[in-house]
Every structure is written in C-alpha cells, then in structure tokens.
C-alpha cells in the first residue's frame, strides 16, 4: 500500500491528551492521519538564527512526524509576512489589511524551496503527497524541480477569493501557475472552486478539458470541492469523557436561571468578533428582560500576535467588551465573559453542550469546524441552536442553522432572541438534520474522497467516461458515495 505524506505548515501530532494546538487544520489532519501509517511533515514551530535543514523525527501513534525549524528571517517573511500579512487578509477579502511587500514573496518562495529540499530524501516512489494550505502553494513546483514525479495534491483550507481580488497581488500569475504542478487541487466549497475556475478561464486563457479538468500554463490539473469535516465519532466520545462532563456540570450550575451563549474562535479579524459583540450589545439594548438572564462566553485564544492587524483587533475587542460590560453588568452579573486562552477539546465539548446557542459569525471563513463541533456535542434530547454566518464555508452544508449576515447587528440580535425562544421540537428537528450532515461529511469522508481523487481510482475514471459533461472530481465523489451505501 502506498504511503501518504501530508505536508502542512502547522504540525500537530496527536498527544492522546487533548492538548493539541488551536486551529482547524491541525485538528483535522491529526484525525485524518490516525488511520494511515504515513508521514506528517512541516514546521516545528521553532526558529533558529540560521536555517539548518535538520529533520526532527518522532513516531506518534503510528504516524512519523518530521519537522524542521525555520530561520528567524524566514519566519518573519514567510509566516508573519507573505502567509499572514498578504495571502490571509487578501483571501479573506481584506484588501485594506493586505501588505504587498516584495521581500515577503521572496521569503515565501525560499521557505517552500527549503521545505521541498528537506522533504525530498523522505519520498519513496509509491508515496502520494498531500500538501495543505496557503503557506505552501509552491511546494509541488519545488518538488517537481527536484525530480519528484509522484502524485501530489493540494488542499486550500481558506477561501479562494473573487477574481478581482486575486489580481491585486503583484505576482498572482506565478502563484496560480505553481498550482498547476499539482495533480488534484481541493477547495472547501463549490463557490471557491468556481472562483478559481473563473480566474483560470478569464485571466490566463485557460480552458476546461472534455473530462472537466483544467488546462492552463501548458499543464492539466483536476480541481474539486471537498468540504472538510470533524471526527464526529471521536467528538461524541470526548463529549462523554469525565473531563467534559465536569466542565458541563460546572457551566450548567453557573447558568441556573440563566442562558449561556458561546463563541470559540482564534482571535482573528476574519472571525467577525467585533460584529458579534455589537450584535450582542444590540440584543441587550433591545431586550431588557434578557439583561440579567443571558450571558456570552467568548473564548478567543491569541493567534499570530506578532502581526499588527491581530494586535489592533485585540485592542479594539478589549475596549468594546469593557464598554458593553460597563453599560450592562450588575453587581452580581457580567454579560460577557472573555477569555484569551485556549482550552482542550474535551473542555470545549463540555462548554458547547452547556450553551443554549452558539454564535459563529465570521466575515469570511474557509469552513469553521467550531460550528460542527458545537452540533456534535449537543444533547439530542435538549439541543442548543447554532447561529451561523452565511460567509462561513460551513453554511453551505449546515442549512438548518440560523443563517445570518454578520455585518448586521440587528440580524444577530434577532437570531439570538429566536434561538433562545425556540421550542424543543424545532430545536430537535434542526439539530437532527445538522448532526446528520456532520456525521456523514466527517473528516474520514473528506480524507478518503480526496485521497481517492489523488490516486486517480481506475473504477472512478471509468465512471467519468460515461458522464463526460460532469467535472471528474464530482463524478468521482458520487461513485464513492454510491460504493459506501
Ligand atoms: O497555524 P495558525 O497560523 O496558528 O492558524 C491556525 C489555522 O488557521 C486556519 O484554519 C483553516 O482551516 C480550517 C480547517 O480546514 C477551516 O475550518 C478554517 O476555516 C480555516 O481558517 C489556517 O487555514 C490553517 O492553515 C492554520 O493552521
Ligand atoms: O481554545 C480553543 C479554541 C479552539 N480550539 C480548536 O481550534 C479549531 C478551530 O478551527 P476552525 O476551523 O473553527 O477555525 P480556524 O482556527 O482553523 O480558522 C477547532 O477545532 C477548535 O476546537 C481549541 O482546541 N481550543
């Protein structure tokens, strides 16, 4: 059996203690690799004065984890720079925060080359290689330059933005050209896929082949939508763990005669935290009767805190929360509890279960796994209500959530009052539908669909020839779904 080599900037080996670092990508890959005896390669999270290229190898629960340190300058230009000051804001529609600095692009290319050179000796002829996210778009190009002919796939965890935004990047063309060195490219949603196709067809004169693949820059690649999921089974298990139960009991005891609403997000401007708080403030303003009754617990661990835009949002949130609590707190009641630390997944599961509603209100989000985790930890007999931004990738699947526009404080306020007043029958009906989706489209389905596409499953290719008008990846996924029944 061929090995799976997963490559991502953030590497997060499962410790078995639920103490993994925060972020959906690392959570999902830890779960996806659990059943593969593969290799997980990426950044160690540490920096050194000079790049050594030395591999740190460890074996964790059947997975070989291989990491490399970054040189301090590379970390600044590649991670803080091109990845998080250029691509992240631009791909989340924040041109106003996007830095177009040439040195960042150079650092980005340099690190991708260094990663490829460090990984190269580990690759065996039958391995399949799966590269993740915006930090590593040029990885396949660099590996091909080193003579790697293995199948290589790429999955973008964040949105692919509209054509007009992509072209604001001074070197957008080489970036997209680099993507054509992959055999398969995956996006979170059909909308992201269409935006990518729109760029390829309209900006660089690319075309669709008869079997639905994309041809441009003299290369052919296969692009598809593969919505990521959570490990729903494992989440259900941790929800019943002693630690989750203890947290649930504590939170439930605190909220006797009160209703708790929860938010859990990295402290990131894309998560719509300010807008959420303004919506909550509006709710308190409009619903006098709820003022001593409803509290918001917002967990927001710090993220990318060397980047100015993250420091700015942190300061703004501190001010806003102070203002709202100052206006609406009582001597024995504070409406917003705000925590800048991270919690273990089992602790989160207990908190989610105790919350009558969850506010997931990003302004843009690739997927948002918190939305799925909230659903997976509910009590089927008394489930809470998910309030979800239409701009999260998750909204494409989770149609029975209360879908809102996060830019509107009134919509957030109205959704809150509707959620907190919703009768049990409606809550159950909505939850069952959401849970069905979270369970069916879980992380295993995501991994298996992508890996099957990357392997170019021959039975699926036969299916393609029968329906030439359909994109190959779509046909492939249909065949796989059929096979699983
Ligand atoms: O690695 P960091 O810089 O600390 O950031 C954490 C991760 O944030 C982003 O997560 C994305 O992936 C999730 C899973 O697909 C998805 O649900 C979410 O919408 C995305 O924002 C980032 O894309 C990852 O690379 C980071 O590791
Ligand atoms: O204190 C925290 C806050 C968040 N998370 C996890 O971080 C992930 C966040 O993923 P999501 O897709 O929602 O957003 P991202 O941070 O990747 O943009 C989820 O699995 C959360 O359970 C965590 O483990 N502890």
Short mmCIF file of C-alpha atoms and ligand atoms in Angstrom, two decimals:
data_model
loop_
_atom_site.label_atom_id
_atom_site.label_comp_id
_atom_site.label_asym_id
_atom_site.label_seq_id
_atom_site.Cartn_x
_atom_site.Cartn_y
_atom_site.Cartn_z
CA UNK A 1 0.00 0.00 0.00
CA UNK A 2 1.33 3.43 -0.90
CA UNK A 3 2.19 5.75 1.98
CA UNK A 4 0.51 9.10 2.48
CA UNK A 5 2.83 12.04 3.05
CA UNK A 6 0.99 15.02 4.48
CA UNK A 7 2.72 18.40 4.30
CA UNK A 8 1.46 21.43 6.23
CA UNK A 9 2.98 24.46 7.89
CA UNK A 10 1.33 23.70 11.24
CA UNK A 11 2.09 20.20 12.53
CA UNK A 12 0.16 18.97 15.49
CA UNK A 13 0.83 15.37 16.42
CA UNK A 14 -1.95 13.78 18.46
CA UNK A 15 -0.75 13.51 22.05
CA UNK A 16 -3.75 11.50 23.15
CA UNK A 17 -4.24 14.06 25.92
CA UNK A 18 -6.42 16.51 24.01
CA UNK A 19 -3.74 19.19 24.36
CA UNK A 20 -3.15 19.82 20.66
CA UNK A 21 -2.65 23.37 19.42
CA UNK A 22 -5.58 25.51 18.33
CA UNK A 23 -6.68 25.67 14.67
CA UNK A 24 -8.93 23.59 12.47
CA UNK A 25 -6.28 22.42 10.02
CA UNK A 26 -4.14 20.75 12.66
CA UNK A 27 -7.20 19.19 14.33
CA UNK A 28 -8.40 17.75 11.04
CA UNK A 29 -5.04 16.41 9.90
CA UNK A 30 -4.39 14.71 13.23
CA UNK A 31 -7.72 12.93 12.79
CA UNK A 32 -7.16 12.20 9.09
CA UNK A 33 -3.77 10.61 9.68
CA UNK A 34 -4.95 8.45 12.55
CA UNK A 35 -5.72 5.54 10.22
CA UNK A 36 -2.69 5.96 7.94
CA UNK A 37 0.84 4.85 8.62
CA UNK A 38 2.14 7.88 6.84
CA UNK A 39 4.45 10.83 7.36
CA UNK A 40 3.42 14.30 8.52
CA UNK A 41 5.97 16.92 7.50
CA UNK A 42 6.09 20.61 8.36
CA UNK A 43 7.39 23.40 10.56
CA UNK A 44 8.42 22.54 14.12
CA UNK A 45 7.02 25.83 15.45
CA UNK A 46 10.58 26.83 16.46
CA UNK A 47 13.08 29.26 14.95
CA UNK A 48 16.88 29.22 14.80
CA UNK A 49 19.30 32.05 13.83
CA UNK A 50 20.22 30.18 10.62
CA UNK A 51 18.44 27.50 8.61
CA UNK A 52 19.90 24.06 9.40
CA UNK A 53 17.62 21.82 7.33
CA UNK A 54 17.87 19.28 10.13
CA UNK A 55 14.90 16.95 10.39
CA UNK A 56 13.41 16.20 13.80
CA UNK A 57 11.70 12.83 13.54
CA UNK A 58 9.35 11.23 16.05
CA UNK A 59 6.82 8.44 15.92
CA UNK A 60 3.42 9.41 17.35
CA UNK A 61 0.54 6.93 17.38
CA UNK A 62 1.66 5.17 14.17
CA UNK A 63 2.47 8.40 12.30
CA UNK A 64 6.02 9.53 11.57
CA UNK A 65 6.15 13.23 12.35
CA UNK A 66 9.04 15.02 10.62
CA UNK A 67 9.57 18.68 11.38
CA UNK A 68 12.11 21.32 10.51
CA UNK A 69 12.95 24.60 12.27
CA UNK A 70 12.65 27.91 10.42
CA UNK A 71 15.31 30.59 10.30
CA UNK A 72 14.11 33.71 12.17
CA UNK A 73 14.18 35.86 8.98
CA UNK A 74 12.26 33.21 7.05
CA UNK A 75 9.65 33.05 9.80
CA UNK A 76 9.14 36.80 9.54
CA UNK A 77 8.93 36.94 5.74
CA UNK A 78 7.18 33.65 5.06
CA UNK A 79 4.84 33.06 8.04
CA UNK A 80 4.19 36.51 9.50
CA UNK A 81 4.84 38.10 6.10
CA UNK A 82 3.55 36.54 2.89
CA UNK A 83 1.28 33.96 4.53
CA UNK A 84 -0.33 36.11 7.21
CA UNK A 85 0.10 39.72 6.02
CA UNK A 86 -0.51 39.09 2.33
CA UNK A 87 -2.39 35.91 1.42
CA UNK A 88 -4.52 35.54 4.58
CA UNK A 89 -6.08 39.04 4.54
CA UNK A 90 -6.46 39.09 0.75
CA UNK A 91 -8.11 35.68 0.59
CA UNK A 92 -10.45 36.79 3.41
CA UNK A 93 -11.47 39.87 1.38
CA UNK A 94 -9.43 42.35 3.46
CA UNK A 95 -7.52 44.25 0.78
CA UNK A 96 -7.25 47.09 3.31
CA UNK A 97 -5.03 44.89 5.52
CA UNK A 98 -3.03 43.27 2.70
CA UNK A 99 0.71 44.03 2.52
CA UNK A 100 2.21 43.88 -0.96
CA UNK A 101 5.88 43.68 0.04
CA UNK A 102 8.30 42.04 -2.40
CA UNK A 103 10.59 40.67 0.32
CA UNK A 104 7.66 38.67 1.75
CA UNK A 105 7.17 36.91 -1.59
CA UNK A 106 10.88 36.14 -1.78
CA UNK A 107 10.86 34.67 1.73
CA UNK A 108 7.79 32.61 0.84
CA UNK A 109 9.46 31.11 -2.23
CA UNK A 110 12.68 30.49 -0.28
CA UNK A 111 10.92 28.59 2.50
CA UNK A 112 8.93 26.48 0.04
CA UNK A 113 12.20 25.57 -1.70
CA UNK A 114 13.86 24.73 1.62
CA UNK A 115 10.89 22.62 2.73
CA UNK A 116 10.96 20.73 -0.58
CA UNK A 117 14.70 20.06 -0.30
CA UNK A 118 14.31 18.83 3.28
CA UNK A 119 11.37 16.58 2.44
CA UNK A 120 12.87 15.17 -0.79
CA UNK A 121 15.01 12.39 0.80
CA UNK A 122 11.96 11.00 2.65
CA UNK A 123 9.90 10.44 -0.51
CA UNK A 124 9.66 6.91 -1.93
CA UNK A 125 8.45 6.12 -5.47
CA UNK A 126 4.94 4.89 -4.48
CA UNK A 127 4.15 7.63 -1.97
CA UNK A 128 1.30 10.00 -2.54
CA UNK A 129 1.87 13.53 -1.29
CA UNK A 130 -0.85 15.83 0.05
CA UNK A 131 0.13 19.48 0.62
CA UNK A 132 -2.06 21.78 2.74
CA UNK A 133 -2.92 25.43 2.69
CA UNK A 134 -1.84 28.85 1.55
CA UNK A 135 1.59 28.73 3.18
CA UNK A 136 2.74 26.04 0.76
CA UNK A 137 1.21 26.73 -2.66
CA UNK A 138 4.59 26.48 -4.50
CA UNK A 139 5.61 23.16 -2.83
CA UNK A 140 4.71 20.97 -5.82
CA UNK A 141 6.64 23.19 -8.23
CA UNK A 142 9.72 22.93 -5.99
CA UNK A 143 9.35 19.16 -5.60
CA UNK A 144 8.95 18.72 -9.37
CA UNK A 145 12.18 20.75 -9.86
CA UNK A 146 13.88 18.17 -7.65
CA UNK A 147 12.64 15.36 -9.89
CA UNK A 148 9.63 14.18 -7.85
CA UNK A 149 7.11 12.52 -10.20
CA UNK A 150 4.74 11.16 -7.51
CA UNK A 151 1.09 12.17 -7.44
CA UNK A 152 0.84 15.43 -5.49
CA UNK A 153 -2.41 17.00 -4.28
CA UNK A 154 -3.16 20.36 -2.68
CA UNK A 155 -5.99 21.41 -0.37
CA UNK A 156 -6.76 25.06 0.36
CA UNK A 157 -8.31 25.45 3.82
CA UNK A 158 -9.17 29.14 3.38
CA UNK A 159 -11.46 30.74 0.79
CA UNK A 160 -10.33 31.23 -2.79
CA UNK A 161 -11.45 34.82 -3.42
CA UNK A 162 -13.11 36.54 -6.36
CA UNK A 163 -11.01 37.15 -9.48
CA UNK A 164 -10.84 40.93 -8.90
CA UNK A 165 -9.15 40.38 -5.55
CA UNK A 166 -6.60 37.84 -6.79
CA UNK A 167 -5.33 40.24 -9.46
CA UNK A 168 -4.40 42.82 -6.82
CA UNK A 169 -1.45 40.53 -5.99
CA UNK A 170 1.55 41.77 -7.96
CA UNK A 171 2.64 38.18 -8.75
CA UNK A 172 -0.73 36.45 -8.97
CA UNK A 173 0.13 34.67 -12.20
CA UNK A 174 3.19 32.70 -10.97
CA UNK A 175 1.25 31.82 -7.82
CA UNK A 176 -1.58 30.24 -9.82
CA UNK A 177 0.86 28.71 -12.30
CA UNK A 178 2.51 26.94 -9.34
CA UNK A 179 -0.85 25.32 -8.56
CA UNK A 180 -0.83 23.59 -11.92
CA UNK A 181 2.05 21.39 -10.74
CA UNK A 182 -0.47 19.54 -8.56
CA UNK A 183 -2.45 16.60 -9.90
CA UNK A 184 -5.51 17.47 -7.81
CA UNK A 185 -6.50 20.76 -6.15
CA UNK A 186 -9.21 20.79 -3.46
CA UNK A 187 -11.30 23.69 -2.19
CA UNK A 188 -13.72 23.87 0.73
CA UNK A 189 -16.81 24.84 -1.30
CA UNK A 190 -18.22 24.90 -4.83
CA UNK A 191 -18.19 28.70 -4.59
CA UNK A 192 -14.40 28.71 -4.00
CA UNK A 193 -13.95 26.22 -6.84
CA UNK A 194 -15.95 28.41 -9.22
CA UNK A 195 -13.94 31.48 -8.23
CA UNK A 196 -10.71 29.59 -9.02
CA UNK A 197 -12.06 28.38 -12.36
CA UNK A 198 -13.19 31.93 -13.12
CA UNK A 199 -9.65 33.19 -12.64
CA UNK A 200 -8.13 30.41 -14.77
CA UNK A 201 -10.61 30.79 -17.63
CA UNK A 202 -10.82 34.59 -17.69
CA UNK A 203 -7.40 35.79 -16.56
CA UNK A 204 -4.89 33.40 -18.09
CA UNK A 205 -6.84 31.98 -21.03
CA UNK A 206 -7.18 28.51 -19.51
CA UNK A 207 -9.84 26.04 -20.57
CA UNK A 208 -11.82 23.06 -19.36
CA UNK A 209 -10.97 19.72 -20.92
CA UNK A 210 -13.70 17.35 -22.05
CA UNK A 211 -13.48 15.39 -18.81
CA UNK A 212 -13.86 18.53 -16.71
CA UNK A 213 -10.24 19.13 -15.78
CA UNK A 214 -8.48 22.49 -16.09
CA UNK A 215 -5.79 23.23 -18.66
CA UNK A 216 -3.53 26.30 -18.37
CA UNK A 217 0.20 27.15 -18.48
CA UNK A 218 0.72 24.01 -20.60
CA UNK A 219 -0.40 21.76 -17.72
CA UNK A 220 -3.57 19.96 -16.68
CA UNK A 221 -4.95 19.67 -13.17
CA UNK A 222 -8.15 18.42 -11.60
CA UNK A 223 -9.97 20.81 -9.27
CA UNK A 224 -12.85 19.92 -6.96
CA UNK A 225 -14.76 20.86 -3.81
CA UNK A 226 -14.04 18.67 -0.77
CA UNK A 227 -15.69 20.19 2.33
CA UNK A 228 -13.70 19.31 5.44
CA UNK A 229 -15.39 17.79 8.47
CA UNK A 230 -14.63 16.87 12.06
CA UNK A 231 -14.02 13.48 13.61
CA UNK A 232 -17.65 13.28 14.71
CA UNK A 233 -17.31 9.87 16.32
CA UNK A 234 -14.33 10.96 18.38
CA UNK A 235 -16.09 14.18 19.33
CA UNK A 236 -19.10 12.25 20.57
CA UNK A 237 -16.69 10.13 22.62
CA UNK A 238 -14.93 13.09 24.24
CA UNK A 239 -18.25 14.77 24.94
CA UNK A 240 -18.96 11.87 27.31
CA UNK A 241 -15.47 11.90 28.88
CA UNK A 242 -15.16 12.66 32.62
CA UNK A 243 -13.43 15.99 31.98
CA UNK A 244 -16.10 17.14 29.51
CA UNK A 245 -18.82 16.12 31.98
CA UNK A 246 -17.11 18.00 34.81
CA UNK A 247 -16.90 21.16 32.71
CA UNK A 248 -20.51 20.70 31.62
CA UNK A 249 -21.69 20.35 35.24
CA UNK A 250 -19.74 23.43 36.30
CA UNK A 251 -21.04 25.56 33.44
CA UNK A 252 -24.61 24.30 33.85
CA UNK A 253 -24.51 25.07 37.59
CA UNK A 254 -23.32 28.59 36.81
CA UNK A 255 -26.13 29.16 34.38
CA UNK A 256 -29.05 28.05 36.54
CA UNK A 257 -31.84 30.55 35.81
CA UNK A 258 -29.57 31.94 33.08
CA UNK A 259 -28.84 31.13 29.45
CA UNK A 260 -25.32 30.84 28.18
CA UNK A 261 -24.38 31.63 24.59
CA UNK A 262 -20.91 30.54 23.45
CA UNK A 263 -18.32 31.71 20.92
CA UNK A 264 -14.98 29.93 20.31
CA UNK A 265 -12.52 31.42 17.83
CA UNK A 266 -8.84 32.18 17.38
CA UNK A 267 -8.52 35.91 17.95
CA UNK A 268 -8.59 36.76 14.25
CA UNK A 269 -10.20 39.71 12.44
CA UNK A 270 -11.75 37.27 9.94
CA UNK A 271 -13.89 35.71 12.69
CA UNK A 272 -16.23 38.71 13.00
CA UNK A 273 -15.76 39.05 16.75
CA UNK A 274 -16.40 42.80 16.84
CA UNK A 275 -19.54 42.40 14.77
CA UNK A 276 -20.70 39.58 17.06
CA UNK A 277 -20.24 41.76 20.13
CA UNK A 278 -22.08 44.63 18.51
CA UNK A 279 -24.91 42.20 17.74
CA UNK A 280 -24.92 41.04 21.36
CA UNK A 281 -24.92 44.65 22.55
CA UNK A 282 -27.92 45.33 20.31
CA UNK A 283 -29.66 42.28 21.78
CA UNK A 284 -29.12 43.56 25.32
CA UNK A 285 -30.29 47.02 24.30
CA UNK A 286 -33.47 45.72 22.66
CA UNK A 287 -34.36 43.03 25.22
CA UNK A 288 -34.47 44.49 28.68
CA UNK A 289 -35.97 41.26 30.05
CA UNK A 290 -32.88 39.30 28.91
CA UNK A 291 -30.32 41.55 30.53
CA UNK A 292 -29.85 39.58 33.72
CA UNK A 293 -30.57 36.31 32.05
CA UNK A 294 -28.35 35.88 29.01
CA UNK A 295 -24.55 35.81 29.08
CA UNK A 296 -22.00 35.39 26.31
CA UNK A 297 -18.93 33.26 26.98
CA UNK A 298 -16.33 34.16 24.36
CA UNK A 299 -13.19 32.01 24.21
CA UNK A 300 -10.60 33.69 21.99
CA UNK A 301 -7.03 32.38 22.23
CA UNK A 302 -4.40 34.73 20.84
CA UNK A 303 -3.23 33.97 17.34
CA UNK A 304 -0.42 35.37 15.11
CA UNK A 305 0.13 38.05 17.72
CA UNK A 306 3.30 39.44 16.11
CA UNK A 307 1.18 40.72 13.21
CA UNK A 308 -0.08 44.28 13.75
CA UNK A 309 -3.60 43.66 12.46
CA UNK A 310 -4.01 41.00 15.19
CA UNK A 311 -2.73 43.37 17.89
CA UNK A 312 -5.19 46.01 16.65
CA UNK A 313 -8.23 43.75 16.75
CA UNK A 314 -7.23 42.62 20.23
CA UNK A 315 -7.16 46.21 21.48
CA UNK A 316 -10.45 47.03 19.84
CA UNK A 317 -12.10 43.98 21.42
CA UNK A 318 -10.73 44.86 24.86
CA UNK A 319 -12.33 48.32 24.53
CA UNK A 320 -15.62 47.08 23.16
CA UNK A 321 -16.09 44.39 25.80
CA UNK A 322 -15.23 46.91 28.53
CA UNK A 323 -17.85 49.27 27.14
CA UNK A 324 -20.62 46.64 26.93
CA UNK A 325 -19.90 45.16 30.34
CA UNK A 326 -19.63 48.66 31.80
CA UNK A 327 -23.08 49.52 30.47
CA UNK A 328 -24.95 46.26 31.18
CA UNK A 329 -23.24 44.49 34.10
CA UNK A 330 -24.92 44.30 37.52
CA UNK A 331 -23.17 43.90 40.85
CA UNK A 332 -23.64 40.16 40.60
CA UNK A 333 -23.78 39.64 36.83
CA UNK A 334 -21.42 40.25 33.90
CA UNK A 335 -22.93 39.81 30.43
CA UNK A 336 -19.70 38.96 28.58
CA UNK A 337 -17.04 36.60 29.87
CA UNK A 338 -13.99 36.94 27.65
CA UNK A 339 -11.04 34.56 27.80
CA UNK A 340 -7.81 34.93 25.81
CA UNK A 341 -6.58 31.43 26.49
CA UNK A 342 -7.02 28.14 24.75
CA UNK A 343 -8.92 25.16 26.09
CA UNK A 344 -8.60 21.46 25.47
CA UNK A 345 -11.13 19.87 23.13
CA UNK A 346 -12.77 17.86 25.92
CA UNK A 347 -13.23 21.08 27.91
CA UNK A 348 -14.71 22.79 24.86
CA UNK A 349 -17.09 19.87 24.37
CA UNK A 350 -18.47 20.40 27.89
CA UNK A 351 -18.86 24.14 27.31
CA UNK A 352 -20.57 23.65 23.95
CA UNK A 353 -23.07 21.24 25.48
CA UNK A 354 -23.95 23.65 28.28
CA UNK A 355 -24.60 26.53 25.84
CA UNK A 356 -28.16 27.20 24.65
CA UNK A 357 -26.81 28.77 21.47
CA UNK A 358 -23.50 29.21 19.65
CA UNK A 359 -22.54 32.36 17.78
CA UNK A 360 -20.32 31.53 14.79
CA UNK A 361 -20.18 34.80 12.87
CA UNK A 362 -17.07 35.03 10.68
CA UNK A 363 -16.90 37.70 7.99
CA UNK A 364 -15.16 35.06 5.84
CA UNK A 365 -14.07 31.55 6.80
CA UNK A 366 -12.83 28.60 4.76
CA UNK A 367 -15.02 26.17 6.69
CA UNK A 368 -15.24 26.72 10.50
CA UNK A 369 -15.01 23.50 12.45
CA UNK A 370 -16.27 25.05 15.67
CA UNK A 371 -19.76 25.14 14.09
CA UNK A 372 -19.56 21.37 13.53
CA UNK A 373 -18.10 20.64 16.96
CA UNK A 374 -20.93 22.59 18.62
CA UNK A 375 -23.50 20.44 16.85
CA UNK A 376 -21.61 17.20 17.62
CA UNK A 377 -21.58 17.86 21.37
CA UNK A 378 -25.27 18.64 21.88
CA UNK A 379 -27.65 16.59 23.98
CA UNK A 380 -30.09 15.04 21.45
CA UNK A 381 -32.94 15.45 23.96
CA UNK A 382 -32.31 19.16 24.50
CA UNK A 383 -30.06 20.51 21.76
CA UNK A 384 -28.85 24.10 21.51
CA UNK A 385 -29.18 26.30 18.43
CA UNK A 386 -26.38 27.16 16.01
CA UNK A 387 -26.31 30.74 14.70
CA UNK A 388 -24.04 30.75 11.66
CA UNK A 389 -22.67 33.37 9.29
CA UNK A 390 -23.56 32.94 5.65
CA UNK A 391 -19.87 33.67 4.91
CA UNK A 392 -18.51 30.54 6.61
CA UNK A 393 -17.85 27.61 4.28
CA UNK A 394 -19.86 25.54 6.79
CA UNK A 395 -23.04 27.48 5.90
CA UNK A 396 -23.10 25.67 2.53
CA UNK A 397 -23.78 22.39 4.33
CA UNK A 398 -25.42 23.47 7.60
CA UNK A 399 -28.64 24.88 6.23
CA UNK A 400 -30.68 24.19 9.37
CA UNK A 401 -28.59 26.61 11.41
CA UNK A 402 -30.00 30.11 11.82
CA UNK A 403 -28.09 31.72 8.96
CA UNK A 404 -27.24 35.38 9.44
CA UNK A 405 -25.29 38.21 7.86
CA UNK A 406 -22.64 39.06 10.47
CA UNK A 407 -22.42 42.66 9.29
CA UNK A 408 -25.89 43.32 10.65
CA UNK A 409 -26.18 43.72 14.46
CA UNK A 410 -29.96 43.51 14.05
CA UNK A 411 -29.78 40.13 12.34
CA UNK A 412 -27.52 38.81 15.11
CA UNK A 413 -29.82 40.19 17.78
CA UNK A 414 -32.95 38.78 16.10
CA UNK A 415 -31.32 35.36 15.66
CA UNK A 416 -30.35 35.32 19.34
CA UNK A 417 -33.84 36.07 20.50
CA UNK A 418 -35.26 33.47 18.11
CA UNK A 419 -32.73 30.83 19.20
CA UNK A 420 -33.32 31.38 22.91
CA UNK A 421 -37.09 31.21 22.50
CA UNK A 422 -37.15 28.24 20.08
CA UNK A 423 -39.34 25.34 21.19
CA UNK A 424 -37.91 21.88 21.76
CA UNK A 425 -39.49 20.29 18.68
CA UNK A 426 -37.94 22.82 16.31
CA UNK A 427 -34.56 22.63 18.05
CA UNK A 428 -34.57 18.83 17.72
CA UNK A 429 -35.63 18.90 14.09
CA UNK A 430 -32.92 21.35 13.15
CA UNK A 431 -30.25 19.58 15.19
CA UNK A 432 -31.04 16.16 13.70
CA UNK A 433 -30.55 17.50 10.21
CA UNK A 434 -27.31 19.28 11.16
CA UNK A 435 -25.98 16.24 13.01
CA UNK A 436 -26.75 14.01 10.06
CA UNK A 437 -24.60 16.25 7.91
CA UNK A 438 -21.76 16.50 10.45
CA UNK A 439 -21.69 12.70 10.75
CA UNK A 440 -21.90 11.90 7.05
CA UNK A 441 -19.46 14.54 5.84
CA UNK A 442 -16.87 13.89 8.51
CA UNK A 443 -13.09 14.09 8.38
CA UNK A 444 -12.78 10.49 7.19
CA UNK A 445 -15.08 11.10 4.22
CA UNK A 446 -13.07 14.24 3.41
CA UNK A 447 -9.76 12.39 3.52
CA UNK A 448 -11.00 9.33 1.64
CA UNK A 449 -12.63 11.39 -1.12
CA UNK A 450 -9.52 13.48 -1.61
CA UNK A 451 -7.09 10.57 -1.47
CA UNK A 452 -9.23 8.57 -3.94
CA UNK A 453 -9.16 11.51 -6.34
CA UNK A 454 -5.42 11.84 -5.88
CA UNK A 455 -4.86 8.15 -6.50
CA UNK A 456 -6.88 8.50 -9.71
CA UNK A 457 -9.03 5.49 -8.79
CA UNK A 458 -9.42 3.47 -12.07
CA UNK A 459 -13.03 2.41 -11.36
CA UNK A 460 -13.92 6.03 -10.92
CA UNK A 461 -12.18 7.01 -14.14
CA UNK A 462 -14.40 4.50 -15.93
CA UNK A 463 -17.40 6.30 -14.45
CA UNK A 464 -16.03 9.57 -15.80
CA UNK A 465 -16.12 8.41 -19.39
CA UNK A 466 -19.82 7.64 -19.01
CA UNK A 467 -20.64 11.19 -17.89
CA UNK A 468 -18.20 13.38 -19.77
CA UNK A 469 -20.13 16.58 -19.04
CA UNK A 470 -19.57 16.37 -15.31
CA UNK A 471 -16.37 17.53 -13.56
CA UNK A 472 -14.28 14.43 -12.89
CA UNK A 473 -13.99 15.06 -9.18
CA UNK A 474 -17.76 15.43 -8.81
CA UNK A 475 -18.31 12.15 -10.63
CA UNK A 476 -15.66 10.51 -8.53
CA UNK A 477 -17.28 11.62 -5.31
CA UNK A 478 -20.67 10.37 -6.49
CA UNK A 479 -19.18 6.96 -7.27
CA UNK A 480 -17.57 6.81 -3.86
CA UNK A 481 -20.76 7.78 -2.09
CA UNK A 482 -22.55 5.02 -4.03
CA UNK A 483 -19.90 2.50 -3.05
CA UNK A 484 -20.29 3.28 0.63
CA UNK A 485 -24.01 2.61 0.76
O1 LIG B 1 -1.47 27.82 12.12
P1 LIG B 1 -2.00 29.12 12.64
O2 LIG B 1 -1.40 30.32 11.96
O3 LIG B 1 -1.91 29.17 14.16
O4 LIG B 1 -3.57 29.19 12.33
C1 LIG B 1 -4.47 28.13 12.59
C2 LIG B 1 -5.09 27.59 11.30
O5 LIG B 1 -6.00 28.58 10.81
C3 LIG B 1 -6.59 28.35 9.52
O6 LIG B 1 -7.57 27.30 9.58
C4 LIG B 1 -8.38 26.96 8.45
O7 LIG B 1 -8.59 25.58 8.37
C5 LIG B 1 -9.77 25.06 8.98
C6 LIG B 1 -9.85 23.57 8.65
O8 LIG B 1 -9.97 23.37 7.26
C7 LIG B 1 -11.01 25.77 8.49
O9 LIG B 1 -12.17 25.27 9.15
C8 LIG B 1 -10.88 27.26 8.77
O10 LIG B 1 -11.98 27.94 8.19
C9 LIG B 1 -9.59 27.83 8.17
O11 LIG B 1 -9.44 29.17 8.64
C10 LIG B 1 -5.50 28.08 8.51
O12 LIG B 1 -6.05 27.88 7.23
C11 LIG B 1 -4.59 26.94 8.93
O13 LIG B 1 -3.54 26.74 8.00
C12 LIG B 1 -3.99 27.29 10.29
O14 LIG B 1 -3.20 26.20 10.76
O1 LIG B 2 -9.39 27.15 22.96
C1 LIG B 2 -9.53 26.57 21.88
C2 LIG B 2 -10.12 27.19 20.74
C3 LIG B 2 -10.25 26.47 19.57
N1 LIG B 2 -9.80 25.18 19.50
C4 LIG B 2 -9.97 24.40 18.27
O2 LIG B 2 -9.48 25.09 17.14
C5 LIG B 2 -10.22 24.70 16.00
C6 LIG B 2 -10.64 25.94 15.23
O3 LIG B 2 -10.95 25.54 13.93
P1 LIG B 2 -11.85 26.38 12.95
O4 LIG B 2 -11.97 25.60 11.70
O5 LIG B 2 -13.14 26.75 13.59
O6 LIG B 2 -11.06 27.75 12.69
P2 LIG B 2 -9.50 28.08 12.42
O7 LIG B 2 -8.95 28.48 13.74
O8 LIG B 2 -8.86 26.87 11.89
O9 LIG B 2 -9.53 29.22 11.47
C7 LIG B 2 -11.40 23.88 16.47
O10 LIG B 2 -11.15 22.51 16.23
C8 LIG B 2 -11.44 24.16 17.96
O11 LIG B 2 -11.93 23.10 18.76
C9 LIG B 2 -9.22 24.56 20.60
O12 LIG B 2 -8.84 23.40 20.55
N2 LIG B 2 -9.11 25.28 21.76
#
